[in-house]
């Protein structure tokens, strides 16, 4: 249960990671030397502003952040968001596919 608190750190604003880590995660950590050692490592390596990998490198609060590592799942989600009804006509589908193709060409050429 305790490790589930770490999952959302990457979706926070980089300035809020330190506060969340110290106030929410460190406050409820179990009393175990291994967990204390793990939390100290995370704090010194990823959370503090002068760490090896500061939150400005890996944390991002954005609606445009990819929420999945599966490219097919990501494309399907984006494609679904382009329609306004559950059963679009063939003409709407073709228009959306043309728009997707145009976006891909722009990304490839830039």
C-alpha positions as a LaTeX table, in Angstrom:
\begin{tabular}{lrrr}
\hline
Residue & $x$ (\AA) & $y$ (\AA) & $z$ (\AA) \\
\hline
Unk1 & 0.00 & 0.00 & 0.00 \\
Unk2 & 2.81 & 2.41 & 0.87 \\
Unk3 & 4.53 & 2.04 & $-2.53$ \\
Unk4 & 1.33 & 3.07 & $-4.34$ \\
Unk5 & 1.94 & 6.64 & $-3.15$ \\
Unk6 & 5.01 & 6.86 & $-5.40$ \\
Unk7 & 3.07 & 6.20 & $-8.62$ \\
Unk8 & 1.65 & 9.70 & $-9.05$ \\
Unk9 & 4.86 & 11.65 & $-8.34$ \\
Unk10 & 5.71 & 12.02 & $-12.02$ \\
Unk11 & 2.36 & 13.73 & $-12.71$ \\
Unk12 & 2.86 & 16.47 & $-10.11$ \\
Unk13 & 4.14 & 19.97 & $-10.72$ \\
Unk14 & 7.96 & 19.76 & $-10.22$ \\
Unk15 & 7.75 & 22.41 & $-7.47$ \\
Unk16 & 5.22 & 20.32 & $-5.52$ \\
Unk17 & 7.14 & 17.02 & $-5.52$ \\
Unk18 & 9.27 & 17.86 & $-2.49$ \\
Unk19 & 6.27 & 18.98 & $-0.40$ \\
Unk20 & 4.19 & 15.96 & $-1.37$ \\
Unk21 & 7.05 & 13.56 & $-0.67$ \\
Unk22 & 7.87 & 14.97 & 2.75 \\
Unk23 & 4.29 & 15.67 & 3.92 \\
Unk24 & 2.39 & 12.70 & 2.46 \\
Unk25 & 4.84 & 9.86 & 1.84 \\
Unk26 & 7.39 & 10.31 & 4.61 \\
Unk27 & 4.59 & 10.90 & 7.13 \\
Unk28 & 3.01 & 7.48 & 6.57 \\
Unk29 & 6.06 & 5.31 & 5.91 \\
Unk30 & 6.16 & 2.08 & 7.93 \\
Unk31 & 8.75 & 1.77 & 10.68 \\
Unk32 & 11.28 & $-0.45$ & 8.89 \\
Unk33 & 14.98 & 0.23 & 8.31 \\
Unk34 & 14.79 & $-0.96$ & 4.69 \\
Unk35 & 11.94 & 1.44 & 3.92 \\
Unk36 & 13.78 & 4.31 & 5.62 \\
Unk37 & 16.84 & 3.54 & 3.51 \\
Unk38 & 14.70 & 3.40 & 0.35 \\
Unk39 & 12.98 & 6.73 & 1.13 \\
Unk40 & 16.32 & 8.39 & 1.87 \\
Unk41 & 17.64 & 7.16 & $-1.48$ \\
Unk42 & 14.58 & 8.49 & $-3.35$ \\
Unk43 & 14.80 & 11.81 & $-1.52$ \\
Unk44 & 18.51 & 12.31 & $-2.21$ \\
Unk45 & 18.45 & 11.03 & $-5.81$ \\
Unk46 & 15.10 & 12.23 & $-7.19$ \\
Unk47 & 13.22 & 14.64 & $-4.92$ \\
Unk48 & 15.60 & 17.32 & $-3.67$ \\
Unk49 & 16.31 & 20.27 & $-5.96$ \\
Unk50 & 20.07 & 19.58 & $-5.98$ \\
Unk51 & 19.72 & 15.81 & $-6.49$ \\
Unk52 & 21.17 & 13.78 & $-9.35$ \\
Unk53 & 17.79 & 13.68 & $-11.13$ \\
Unk54 & 15.74 & 16.64 & $-9.82$ \\
Unk55 & 11.96 & 16.77 & $-10.32$ \\
Unk56 & 12.36 & 19.33 & $-13.11$ \\
Unk57 & 13.78 & 16.49 & $-15.23$ \\
Unk58 & 11.10 & 13.85 & $-14.69$ \\
Unk59 & 7.96 & 15.47 & $-13.22$ \\
Unk60 & 5.42 & 17.21 & $-15.42$ \\
Unk61 & 1.96 & 18.52 & $-14.61$ \\
Unk62 & 0.21 & 18.63 & $-17.97$ \\
Unk63 & $-2.95$ & 17.46 & $-19.68$ \\
Unk64 & $-0.84$ & 16.45 & $-22.67$ \\
Unk65 & 1.40 & 14.01 & $-20.82$ \\
Unk66 & 1.29 & 10.51 & $-22.26$ \\
Unk67 & $-0.44$ & 8.42 & $-19.63$ \\
Unk68 & 0.56 & 5.12 & $-21.20$ \\
Unk69 & 3.69 & 3.55 & $-22.65$ \\
Unk70 & 1.68 & 1.54 & $-25.14$ \\
Unk71 & 1.72 & 3.40 & $-28.47$ \\
Unk72 & $-1.37$ & 1.63 & $-29.81$ \\
Unk73 & $-3.36$ & 2.43 & $-26.69$ \\
Unk74 & $-2.24$ & 6.05 & $-26.86$ \\
Unk75 & $-3.22$ & 6.37 & $-30.54$ \\
Unk76 & $-6.61$ & 4.76 & $-29.90$ \\
Unk77 & $-7.31$ & 7.18 & $-27.06$ \\
Unk78 & $-6.35$ & 10.17 & $-29.21$ \\
Unk79 & $-8.44$ & 8.90 & $-32.14$ \\
Unk80 & $-11.49$ & 8.37 & $-29.91$ \\
Unk81 & $-11.23$ & 11.92 & $-28.61$ \\
Unk82 & $-11.52$ & 13.27 & $-32.17$ \\
Unk83 & $-15.12$ & 12.03 & $-32.59$ \\
Unk84 & $-18.24$ & 13.58 & $-31.14$ \\
Unk85 & $-20.53$ & 10.54 & $-31.45$ \\
Unk86 & $-20.04$ & 6.83 & $-30.77$ \\
Unk87 & $-20.99$ & 5.88 & $-34.36$ \\
Unk88 & $-19.49$ & 8.44 & $-36.76$ \\
Unk89 & $-20.28$ & 8.36 & $-40.44$ \\
Unk90 & $-17.71$ & 7.13 & $-42.92$ \\
Unk91 & $-17.17$ & 10.73 & $-44.05$ \\
Unk92 & $-16.29$ & 11.86 & $-40.52$ \\
Unk93 & $-13.91$ & 8.91 & $-40.18$ \\
Unk94 & $-12.13$ & 9.76 & $-43.42$ \\
Unk95 & $-11.82$ & 13.42 & $-42.40$ \\
Unk96 & $-10.31$ & 12.46 & $-39.05$ \\
Unk97 & $-7.88$ & 10.01 & $-40.65$ \\
Unk98 & $-6.78$ & 12.71 & $-43.10$ \\
Unk99 & $-6.21$ & 15.06 & $-40.17$ \\
Unk100 & $-4.14$ & 12.41 & $-38.37$ \\
Unk101 & $-2.10$ & 11.79 & $-41.52$ \\
Unk102 & $-1.48$ & 15.53 & $-41.92$ \\
Unk103 & $-0.36$ & 15.82 & $-38.27$ \\
Unk104 & 2.07 & 12.92 & $-38.76$ \\
Unk105 & 3.53 & 14.51 & $-41.89$ \\
Unk106 & 4.04 & 17.79 & $-40.04$ \\
Unk107 & 5.80 & 16.02 & $-37.16$ \\
Unk108 & 8.02 & 14.04 & $-39.54$ \\
Unk109 & 9.12 & 17.16 & $-41.40$ \\
Unk110 & 9.80 & 19.32 & $-38.37$ \\
\hline
\end{tabular}
